[in-house]
PDB file of C-alpha atoms in Angstrom:
ATOM      1  CA  MET F 188       2.644  24.785 -13.480  1.00  0.00           C
ATOM      2  CA  THR F 189       5.138  26.115 -11.046  1.00  0.00           C
ATOM      3  CA  ARG F 190       5.083  22.902  -9.151  1.00  0.00           C
ATOM      4  CA  VAL F 191       5.848  20.852 -12.199  1.00  0.00           C
ATOM      5  CA  PHE F 192       8.510  23.015 -13.324  1.00  0.00           C
ATOM      6  CA  TRP F 193      10.445  22.752  -9.808  1.00  0.00           C
ATOM      7  CA  ASP F 194       9.910  18.799 -10.101  1.00  0.00           C
ATOM      8  CA  TYR F 195      11.725  18.603 -13.092  1.00  0.00           C
ATOM      9  CA  ALA F 196      14.287  21.096 -12.202  1.00  0.00           C
ATOM     10  CA  ILE F 197      15.033  18.904  -9.110  1.00  0.00           C
ATOM     11  CA  MET F 198      15.207  15.725 -11.151  1.00  0.00           C
ATOM     12  CA  GLY F 199      17.418  17.569 -13.573  1.00  0.00           C
ATOM     13  CA  CYS F 200      19.864  18.420 -10.776  1.00  0.00           C
ATOM     14  CA  GLY F 201      19.706  15.041  -9.200  1.00  0.00           C
ATOM     15  CA  THR F 202      20.380  13.182 -12.184  1.00  0.00           C
ATOM     16  CA  TRP F 203      23.325  15.586 -12.825  1.00  0.00           C
ATOM     17  CA  ILE F 204      24.758  15.242  -9.486  1.00  0.00           C
ATOM     18  CA  LEU F 205      24.540  11.240 -10.066  1.00  0.00           C
ATOM     19  CA  ALA F 206      26.163  11.388 -13.686  1.00  0.00           C
ATOM     20  CA  PHE F 207      28.904  13.608 -12.106  1.00  0.00           C
ATOM     21  CA  ALA F 208      29.529  10.628  -9.295  1.00  0.00           C
ATOM     22  CA  VAL F 209      29.494   7.794 -11.862  1.00  0.00           C
ATOM     23  CA  LYS F 210      31.844   9.577 -14.334  1.00  0.00           C
ATOM     24  CA  ASN F 211      34.616  11.119 -11.984  1.00  0.00           C
ATOM     25  CA  LEU F 212      34.501   8.836  -9.018  1.00  0.00           C
ATOM     26  CA  PHE F 213      33.443   5.282  -9.779  1.00  0.00           C
ATOM     27  CA  ASP F 214      34.250   4.963 -13.575  1.00  0.00           C
ATOM     28  CA  PRO F 215      37.859   6.022 -12.767  1.00  0.00           C
ATOM     29  CA  MET F 216      38.503   3.419 -10.027  1.00  0.00           C
ATOM     30  CA  GLY F 217      36.450   0.658 -11.365  1.00  0.00           C
ATOM     31  CA  LEU F 218      33.537   1.060  -8.799  1.00  0.00           C
ATOM     32  CA  VAL F 219      30.823  -1.261 -10.196  1.00  0.00           C
ATOM     33  CA  THR F 220      27.863  -0.223  -7.856  1.00  0.00           C
ATOM     34  CA  GLY F 221      25.189  -2.197  -9.782  1.00  0.00           C
ATOM     35  CA  GLY F 222      22.778  -0.849 -12.191  1.00  0.00           C
ATOM     36  CA  ILE F 223      23.152   0.392 -15.710  1.00  0.00           C
ATOM     37  CA  SER F 224      25.548   2.470 -14.737  1.00  0.00           C
ATOM     38  CA  GLY F 225      27.743  -0.078 -13.134  1.00  0.00           C
ATOM     39  CA  LEU F 226      27.106  -2.242 -16.324  1.00  0.00           C
ATOM     40  CA  ALA F 227      28.504   1.040 -18.279  1.00  0.00           C
ATOM     41  CA  ILE F 228      31.823   0.896 -16.574  1.00  0.00           C
ATOM     42  CA  ILE F 229      32.298  -2.809 -17.416  1.00  0.00           C
ATOM     43  CA  LEU F 230      31.596  -2.200 -20.867  1.00  0.00           C
ATOM     44  CA  LYS F 231      33.772   0.855 -20.842  1.00  0.00           C
ATOM     45  CA  GLU F 232      36.755  -1.236 -19.365  1.00  0.00           C
ATOM     46  CA  LEU F 233      36.087  -3.879 -21.824  1.00  0.00           C
ATOM     47  CA  TRP F 234      35.911  -2.376 -25.247  1.00  0.00           C
ATOM     48  CA  HIS F 235      35.945   1.239 -24.351  1.00  0.00           C
ATOM     49  CA  VAL F 236      32.300   2.015 -24.974  1.00  0.00           C
ATOM     50  CA  PRO F 237      31.479   5.633 -23.707  1.00  0.00           C
ATOM     51  CA  LEU F 238      29.116   5.635 -20.438  1.00  0.00           C
ATOM     52  CA  TRP F 239      26.413   7.851 -22.061  1.00  0.00           C
ATOM     53  CA  ILE F 240      26.209   5.280 -25.176  1.00  0.00           C
ATOM     54  CA  THR F 241      25.342   2.280 -22.924  1.00  0.00           C
ATOM     55  CA  ASN F 242      22.939   4.292 -21.170  1.00  0.00           C
ATOM     56  CA  VAL F 243      21.269   4.903 -24.485  1.00  0.00           C
ATOM     57  CA  VAL F 244      21.591   1.559 -26.086  1.00  0.00           C
ATOM     58  CA  ILE F 245      20.169  -0.521 -22.909  1.00  0.00           C
ATOM     59  CA  ASN F 246      17.522   2.013 -21.655  1.00  0.00           C
ATOM     60  CA  VAL F 247      15.818   2.897 -25.210  1.00  0.00           C
ATOM     61  CA  PRO F 248      14.414  -0.991 -25.587  1.00  0.00           C
ATOM     62  CA  LEU F 249      13.428  -0.900 -22.260  1.00  0.00           C
ATOM     63  CA  PHE F 250      11.362   2.260 -22.729  1.00  0.00           C
ATOM     64  CA  LEU F 251       9.875   0.897 -25.663  1.00  0.00           C
ATOM     65  CA  LEU F 252       8.970  -2.202 -23.908  1.00  0.00           C
ATOM     66  CA  ALA F 253       7.472  -0.097 -20.636  1.00  0.00           C
ATOM     67  CA  ILE F 254       5.328   2.404 -22.664  1.00  0.00           C
ATOM     68  CA  PRO F 255       2.773  -0.172 -23.896  1.00  0.00           C
ATOM     69  CA  MET F 256       3.144  -2.253 -20.991  1.00  0.00           C
ATOM     70  CA  GLN F 257       2.803   0.239 -18.178  1.00  0.00           C
ATOM     71  CA  GLY F 258       1.657   3.315 -19.818  1.00  0.00           C
ATOM     72  CA  TRP F 259       2.992   6.857 -20.504  1.00  0.00           C
ATOM     73  CA  LYS F 260       2.304   7.891 -17.046  1.00  0.00           C
ATOM     74  CA  PHE F 261       4.430   5.198 -15.442  1.00  0.00           C
ATOM     75  CA  VAL F 262       7.369   6.159 -17.602  1.00  0.00           C
ATOM     76  CA  GLN F 263       7.154   9.881 -18.273  1.00  0.00           C
ATOM     77  CA  ARG F 264       9.245  11.030 -15.308  1.00  0.00           C
ATOM     78  CA  THR F 265      11.672   8.345 -15.421  1.00  0.00           C
ATOM     79  CA  LEU F 266      12.197   9.049 -19.322  1.00  0.00           C
ATOM     80  CA  TYR F 267      13.183  12.507 -18.566  1.00  0.00           C
ATOM     81  CA  ALA F 268      15.571  11.515 -15.623  1.00  0.00           C
ATOM     82  CA  THR F 269      16.966   9.019 -17.868  1.00  0.00           C
ATOM     83  CA  ALA F 270      17.629  11.253 -20.625  1.00  0.00           C
ATOM     84  CA  MET F 271      19.343  14.052 -18.523  1.00  0.00           C
ATOM     85  CA  LEU F 272      21.678  11.380 -16.993  1.00  0.00           C
ATOM     86  CA  THR F 273      22.715  10.433 -20.318  1.00  0.00           C
ATOM     87  CA  ILE F 274      23.249  14.074 -21.360  1.00  0.00           C
ATOM     88  CA  GLY F 275      25.211  14.142 -18.152  1.00  0.00           C
ATOM     89  CA  LEU F 276      27.615  11.230 -18.724  1.00  0.00           C
ATOM     90  CA  ALA F 277      28.135  13.022 -22.304  1.00  0.00           C
ATOM     91  CA  ILE F 278      29.022  16.334 -21.533  1.00  0.00           C
ATOM     92  CA  LEU F 279      29.884  16.912 -17.918  1.00  0.00           C
ATOM     93  CA  PRO F 280      33.983  17.337 -17.997  1.00  0.00           C
ATOM     94  CA  LYS F 281      35.865  14.621 -16.626  1.00  0.00           C
ATOM     95  CA  ILE F 282      37.565  15.968 -13.335  1.00  0.00           C
ATOM     96  CA  ASP F 283      40.341  14.134 -11.129  1.00  0.00           C
ATOM     97  CA  ILE F 284      38.839  14.996  -7.693  1.00  0.00           C
ATOM     98  CA  VAL F 285      40.726  12.425  -5.540  1.00  0.00           C
ATOM     99  CA  GLY F 286      43.339  11.211  -7.579  1.00  0.00           C
ATOM    100  CA  ASP F 287      43.991   7.229  -7.037  1.00  0.00           C
ATOM    101  CA  ASP F 288      42.736   7.075  -3.542  1.00  0.00           C
ATOM    102  CA  MET F 289      39.880   4.566  -3.843  1.00  0.00           C
ATOM    103  CA  MET F 290      38.593   5.222  -0.274  1.00  0.00           C
ATOM    104  CA  LEU F 291      37.632   8.785  -1.073  1.00  0.00           C
ATOM    105  CA  SER F 292      36.177   7.787  -4.355  1.00  0.00           C
ATOM    106  CA  SER F 293      33.799   5.232  -2.691  1.00  0.00           C
ATOM    107  CA  LEU F 294      33.184   7.604   0.170  1.00  0.00           C
ATOM    108  CA  PHE F 295      32.336  10.912  -1.968  1.00  0.00           C
ATOM    109  CA  GLY F 296      30.684   8.919  -4.730  1.00  0.00           C
ATOM    110  CA  GLY F 297      28.643   7.257  -2.517  1.00  0.00           C
ATOM    111  CA  VAL F 298      27.408  10.579  -0.763  1.00  0.00           C
ATOM    112  CA  LEU F 299      26.847  12.173  -4.247  1.00  0.00           C
ATOM    113  CA  SER F 300      25.021   9.317  -5.778  1.00  0.00           C
ATOM    114  CA  GLY F 301      22.952   9.044  -2.638  1.00  0.00           C
ATOM    115  CA  ILE F 302      22.370  12.698  -2.794  1.00  0.00           C
ATOM    116  CA  GLY F 303      21.367  12.434  -6.589  1.00  0.00           C
ATOM    117  CA  VAL F 304      19.210   9.386  -6.152  1.00  0.00           C
ATOM    118  CA  GLY F 305      17.300  10.915  -3.258  1.00  0.00           C
ATOM    119  CA  LEU F 306      16.365  13.869  -5.400  1.00  0.00           C
ATOM    120  CA  ILE F 307      15.217  11.669  -8.275  1.00  0.00           C
ATOM    121  CA  LEU F 308      13.183   9.463  -6.188  1.00  0.00           C
ATOM    122  CA  LEU F 309      11.555  12.539  -4.255  1.00  0.00           C
ATOM    123  CA  GLN F 310      10.028  13.632  -7.446  1.00  0.00           C
ATOM    124  CA  ARG F 311       8.401  10.027  -8.228  1.00  0.00           C
ATOM    125  CA  ALA F 312      11.093   9.063 -10.735  1.00  0.00           C
ATOM    126  CA  THR F 313      13.792   6.631 -11.203  1.00  0.00           C
ATOM    127  CA  SER F 314      16.977   6.830 -13.520  1.00  0.00           C
ATOM    128  CA  GLY F 315      15.542   4.110 -15.213  1.00  0.00           C
ATOM    129  CA  GLY F 316      17.933   1.166 -16.397  1.00  0.00           C
ATOM    130  CA  THR F 317      17.509  -1.686 -13.655  1.00  0.00           C
ATOM    131  CA  ASP F 318      14.697  -0.075 -12.115  1.00  0.00           C
ATOM    132  CA  LEU F 319      12.508  -0.168 -15.524  1.00  0.00           C
ATOM    133  CA  LEU F 320      13.859  -3.549 -16.211  1.00  0.00           C
ATOM    134  CA  SER F 321      12.943  -4.866 -13.059  1.00  0.00           C
ATOM    135  CA  ALA F 322       9.514  -3.437 -13.300  1.00  0.00           C
ATOM    136  CA  LEU F 323       8.830  -5.127 -16.787  1.00  0.00           C
ATOM    137  CA  ILE F 324      10.197  -8.597 -15.232  1.00  0.00           C
ATOM    138  CA  HIS F 325       7.961  -8.288 -12.614  1.00  0.00           C
ATOM    139  CA  LYS F 326       5.091  -7.667 -15.017  1.00  0.00           C
ATOM    140  CA  LYS F 327       5.770 -11.261 -16.073  1.00  0.00           C
ATOM    141  CA  LEU F 328       6.842 -13.008 -13.050  1.00  0.00           C
ATOM    142  CA  PRO F 329       4.630 -11.606 -10.434  1.00  0.00           C
ATOM    143  CA  ARG F 330       5.514 -14.490  -7.982  1.00  0.00           C
ATOM    144  CA  PHE F 331       8.892 -12.627  -7.478  1.00  0.00           C
ATOM    145  CA  SER F 332       8.750  -9.253  -5.554  1.00  0.00           C
ATOM    146  CA  LEU F 333       9.958  -6.091  -7.091  1.00  0.00           C
ATOM    147  CA  VAL F 334      12.963  -5.678  -4.668  1.00  0.00           C
ATOM    148  CA  GLU F 335      13.891  -9.115  -5.150  1.00  0.00           C
ATOM    149  CA  ILE F 336      14.175  -8.898  -9.018  1.00  0.00           C
ATOM    150  CA  LEU F 337      16.127  -5.564  -8.699  1.00  0.00           C
ATOM    151  CA  GLN F 338      18.294  -7.218  -6.136  1.00  0.00           C
ATOM    152  CA  ALA F 339      19.152 -10.322  -8.372  1.00  0.00           C
ATOM    153  CA  VAL F 340      19.563  -7.712 -11.263  1.00  0.00           C
ATOM    154  CA  ASP F 341      22.147  -5.456  -9.229  1.00  0.00           C
ATOM    155  CA  ALA F 342      23.546  -8.460  -7.909  1.00  0.00           C
ATOM    156  CA  ILE F 343      24.475 -10.041 -11.286  1.00  0.00           C
ATOM    157  CA  ILE F 344      26.188  -6.611 -12.288  1.00  0.00           C
ATOM    158  CA  VAL F 345      28.423  -6.620  -9.155  1.00  0.00           C
ATOM    159  CA  VAL F 346      29.406 -10.332  -9.882  1.00  0.00           C
ATOM    160  CA  LEU F 347      30.593  -8.954 -13.280  1.00  0.00           C
ATOM    161  CA  GLY F 348      32.426  -6.339 -11.962  1.00  0.00           C
ATOM    162  CA  ILE F 349      34.403  -8.859  -9.595  1.00  0.00           C
ATOM    163  CA  ALA F 350      35.080 -10.731 -12.600  1.00  0.00           C
ATOM    164  CA  VAL F 351      36.495  -7.873 -14.425  1.00  0.00           C
ATOM    165  CA  PHE F 352      37.944  -5.419 -11.726  1.00  0.00           C
ATOM    166  CA  GLY F 353      38.751  -7.918  -9.295  1.00  0.00           C
ATOM    167  CA  ILE F 354      37.524  -8.474  -5.409  1.00  0.00           C
ATOM    168  CA  ARG F 355      39.521  -4.965  -4.139  1.00  0.00           C
ATOM    169  CA  GLN F 356      37.329  -2.658  -6.292  1.00  0.00           C
ATOM    170  CA  SER F 357      34.312  -4.573  -5.717  1.00  0.00           C
ATOM    171  CA  LEU F 358      34.412  -4.264  -1.916  1.00  0.00           C
ATOM    172  CA  TYR F 359      34.856  -0.676  -2.244  1.00  0.00           C
ATOM    173  CA  ALA F 360      31.838  -0.588  -4.434  1.00  0.00           C
ATOM    174  CA  LEU F 361      29.916  -2.245  -1.853  1.00  0.00           C
ATOM    175  CA  LEU F 362      30.699   0.536   0.756  1.00  0.00           C
ATOM    176  CA  ALA F 363      29.878   3.200  -1.876  1.00  0.00           C
ATOM    177  CA  VAL F 364      26.692   1.311  -2.203  1.00  0.00           C
ATOM    178  CA  TYR F 365      25.945   1.432   1.626  1.00  0.00           C
ATOM    179  CA  ILE F 366      26.569   5.023   1.739  1.00  0.00           C
ATOM    180  CA  SER F 367      24.667   5.835  -1.223  1.00  0.00           C
ATOM    181  CA  MET F 368      21.667   3.997   0.461  1.00  0.00           C
ATOM    182  CA  GLN F 369      21.864   5.491   3.645  1.00  0.00           C
ATOM    183  CA  VAL F 370      22.128   9.372   1.961  1.00  0.00           C
ATOM    184  CA  SER F 371      19.292   8.875  -0.088  1.00  0.00           C
ATOM    185  CA  ASP F 372      17.106   7.131   2.437  1.00  0.00           C
ATOM    186  CA  GLY F 373      18.264   9.853   4.797  1.00  0.00           C
ATOM    187  CA  LEU F 374      16.899  12.324   2.239  1.00  0.00           C
ATOM    188  CA  LEU F 375      13.892  10.898   1.681  1.00  0.00           C
ATOM    189  CA  GLU F 376      12.903  10.110   4.973  1.00  0.00           C
ATOM    190  CA  GLY F 377      14.261  13.253   6.697  1.00  0.00           C
ATOM    191  CA  MET F 378      11.659  15.276   4.276  1.00  0.00           C
ATOM    192  CA  LYS F 379       8.979  13.077   5.960  1.00  0.00           C
ATOM    193  CA  PHE F 380       9.717  12.475   9.329  1.00  0.00           C
ATOM    194  CA  SER F 381       7.693  13.823  11.920  1.00  0.00           C
ATOM    195  CA  LYS F 382       7.215  13.264  15.676  1.00  0.00           C
ATOM    196  CA  GLN F 383       4.078  12.296  17.790  1.00  0.00           C
ATOM    197  CA  ALA F 384       3.390  13.169  20.914  1.00  0.00           C
ATOM    198  CA  MET F 385       1.036  11.138  23.671  1.00  0.00           C
ATOM    199  CA  ILE F 386       0.326  13.026  26.754  1.00  0.00           C
ATOM    200  CA  ILE F 387      -1.479  12.128  29.732  1.00  0.00           C
ATOM    201  CA  SER F 388      -2.062  14.824  32.302  1.00  0.00           C
ATOM    202  CA  GLU F 389      -4.726  16.223  34.723  1.00  0.00           C
ATOM    203  CA  TYR F 390      -4.523  19.432  32.648  1.00  0.00           C
ATOM    204  CA  ALA F 391      -4.873  17.979  29.390  1.00  0.00           C
ATOM    205  CA  GLN F 392      -7.543  20.833  28.463  1.00  0.00           C
ATOM    206  CA  ASP F 393      -5.196  23.672  29.164  1.00  0.00           C
ATOM    207  CA  ILE F 394      -2.369  21.667  27.395  1.00  0.00           C
ATOM    208  CA  ALA F 395      -4.423  21.164  24.253  1.00  0.00           C
ATOM    209  CA  LYS F 396      -5.598  24.813  24.175  1.00  0.00           C
ATOM    210  CA  GLU F 397      -1.935  26.263  24.339  1.00  0.00           C
ATOM    211  CA  ILE F 398      -0.713  23.785  21.462  1.00  0.00           C
ATOM    212  CA  LEU F 399      -3.664  24.930  19.518  1.00  0.00           C
ATOM    213  CA  THR F 400      -2.827  28.629  19.976  1.00  0.00           C
ATOM    214  CA  LYS F 401       0.826  28.688  20.116  1.00  0.00           C
ATOM    215  CA  MET F 402       1.686  25.973  17.735  1.00  0.00           C
ATOM    216  CA  ASP F 403      -1.069  25.999  15.448  1.00  0.00           C
ATOM    217  CA  ARG F 404      -1.091  22.291  15.491  1.00  0.00           C
ATOM    218  CA  GLY F 405      -4.139  19.943  15.640  1.00  0.00           C
ATOM    219  CA  VAL F 406      -4.565  17.859  18.619  1.00  0.00           C
ATOM    220  CA  THR F 407      -6.840  14.875  19.045  1.00  0.00           C
ATOM    221  CA  GLY F 408      -7.948  13.850  22.849  1.00  0.00           C
ATOM    222  CA  PHE F 409      -9.412  10.279  23.801  1.00  0.00           C
ATOM    223  CA  TYR F 410     -10.486   9.132  27.160  1.00  0.00           C
ATOM    224  CA  ALA F 411      -8.542   5.838  28.593  1.00  0.00           C
ATOM    225  CA  ARG F 412      -8.750   4.119  31.414  1.00  0.00           C
ATOM    226  CA  GLY F 413      -5.898   3.486  33.639  1.00  0.00           C
ATOM    227  CA  MET F 414      -5.704  -0.022  34.422  1.00  0.00           C
ATOM    228  CA  TYR F 415      -4.100   0.119  38.081  1.00  0.00           C
ATOM    229  CA  SER F 416      -5.795   3.419  38.999  1.00  0.00           C
ATOM    230  CA  LYS F 417      -9.337   2.370  37.524  1.00  0.00           C
ATOM    231  CA  GLU F 418      -9.524   6.180  36.656  1.00  0.00           C
ATOM    232  CA  GLU F 419     -10.278   7.504  33.400  1.00  0.00           C
ATOM    233  CA  LYS F 420      -8.144  10.401  31.923  1.00  0.00           C
ATOM    234  CA  LEU F 421      -7.903  12.269  28.647  1.00  0.00           C
ATOM    235  CA  VAL F 422      -5.307  11.469  26.464  1.00  0.00           C
ATOM    236  CA  LEU F 423      -3.758  13.767  23.890  1.00  0.00           C
ATOM    237  CA  ILE F 424      -2.159  12.955  20.734  1.00  0.00           C
ATOM    238  CA  CYS F 425      -0.214  15.448  18.646  1.00  0.00           C
ATOM    239  CA  VAL F 426       1.942  15.240  15.613  1.00  0.00           C
ATOM    240  CA  VAL F 427       4.393  17.994  14.756  1.00  0.00           C
ATOM    241  CA  ALA F 428       7.554  18.347  12.887  1.00  0.00           C
ATOM    242  CA  LYS F 429      10.882  17.332  14.216  1.00  0.00           C
ATOM    243  CA  LYS F 430      12.032  20.972  15.010  1.00  0.00           C
ATOM    244  CA  GLU F 431       8.782  21.495  16.696  1.00  0.00           C
ATOM    245  CA  ILE F 432       9.155  18.786  19.151  1.00  0.00           C
ATOM    246  CA  VAL F 433      11.107  20.821  21.850  1.00  0.00           C
ATOM    247  CA  GLU F 434       8.435  23.550  21.943  1.00  0.00           C
ATOM    248  CA  LEU F 435       5.725  21.153  22.565  1.00  0.00           C
ATOM    249  CA  LYS F 436       7.505  19.556  25.305  1.00  0.00           C
ATOM    250  CA  THR F 437       7.992  22.859  26.833  1.00  0.00           C
ATOM    251  CA  ILE F 438       4.214  23.757  26.538  1.00  0.00           C
ATOM    252  CA  VAL F 439       3.353  20.402  28.298  1.00  0.00           C
ATOM    253  CA  HIS F 440       5.900  20.888  30.952  1.00  0.00           C
ATOM    254  CA  SER F 441       5.267  24.515  31.600  1.00  0.00           C
ATOM    255  CA  ILE F 442       1.546  23.527  32.589  1.00  0.00           C
ATOM    256  CA  ASP F 443       2.186  20.257  34.285  1.00  0.00           C
ATOM    257  CA  GLU F 444       5.720  19.159  35.343  1.00  0.00           C
ATOM    258  CA  ASN F 445       4.312  15.287  36.151  1.00  0.00           C
ATOM    259  CA  ALA F 446       2.598  15.141  32.812  1.00  0.00           C
ATOM    260  CA  PHE F 447       3.390  11.502  31.148  1.00  0.00           C
ATOM    261  CA  VAL F 448       4.705  12.182  27.579  1.00  0.00           C
ATOM    262  CA  THR F 449       5.715   9.590  25.074  1.00  0.00           C
ATOM    263  CA  VAL F 450       7.537  10.731  21.678  1.00  0.00           C
ATOM    264  CA  SER F 451       7.893   8.364  18.787  1.00  0.00           C
ATOM    265  CA  ASP F 452       8.921   8.926  14.997  1.00  0.00           C
ATOM    266  CA  VAL F 453       6.166   9.026  12.394  1.00  0.00           C
ATOM    267  CA  ARG F 454       7.721   8.066   8.989  1.00  0.00           C
ATOM    268  CA  GLU F 455       5.264   9.958   6.668  1.00  0.00           C
ATOM    269  CA  VAL F 456       2.336  12.649   7.447  1.00  0.00           C
ATOM    270  CA  LEU F 457      -0.163  13.537   4.756  1.00  0.00           C
ATOM    271  CA  GLY F 458      -2.437  16.076   5.195  1.00  0.00           C
ATOM    272  CA  GLU F 459      -3.108  19.865   6.095  1.00  0.00           C
ATOM    273  CA  GLY F 460       0.175  21.433   7.813  1.00  0.00           C
ATOM    274  CA  PHE F 461       2.386  18.556   6.727  1.00  0.00           C
ATOM    275  CA  LEU F 462       2.762  16.972   3.305  1.00  0.00           C
ATOM    276  CA  GLU F 463       0.258  16.924   0.493  1.00  0.00           C
ATOM    277  CA  LYS F 464      -0.614  13.847  -1.384  1.00  0.00           C
ATOM    278  CA  GLN F 465       1.354  14.529  -4.707  1.00  0.00           C
ATOM    279  CA  LYS F 466       0.036  13.990  -8.153  1.00  0.00           C
ATOM    280  CA  ASN F 467       1.620  13.609 -11.606  1.00  0.00           C
TER     281      ASN F 467
END
């Protein structure tokens, strides 16, 4: 129960950060970054439709279609995130943060929206809109990948933004999209990245013992034959958190200065001592 509470609390924070960026940084400058929020900015410019109303009008039918097609389990978290985003767009105050500086709007808007999207995705949800629409289209047109459909939908919205606001705003919007993607990816992968070390040493047993006792990390050993020396040696494999890799290398080199060590990035690790497999 506590885990579920924190999941939804983090989702709520993420959606409100995203809503703040859309309402106070993207909308005032006409930065159409794709998605339903981008479409809402276009409609607000053309017909003065409030952002939150567009979010409701477009998302409600999408959810009504998605529930029977995809199931309640698929949409429940996204429904919550969409509702919170709509509330945020409706009630968050309008604050003039950067004046008419379009560069600052795209930079800070990109950072804030990236944080917001990242927090939402970390909880296995989306903010609805084009993500949901793309999933529904993919159900009917499986020959196109979900990513291809999402890119096509967002591209259409960006092109509409060019028609309404001009090329200058659209170029700044693309900068904001790039920053947002980098920030959200960094937030997602930064939570999951680990380091894998492969260690070859004459003192492999001693090194393994030190890692097990001092770092409380598992170590896997297997024998491999050097094709030049024709000798068999014990090779150690150990996965640690990023912050622990310095300690691991210190342990290895304190025992064997000539140990052969390679370190590589591991994008995600599930299991004891790392991320648990999440359940809805």
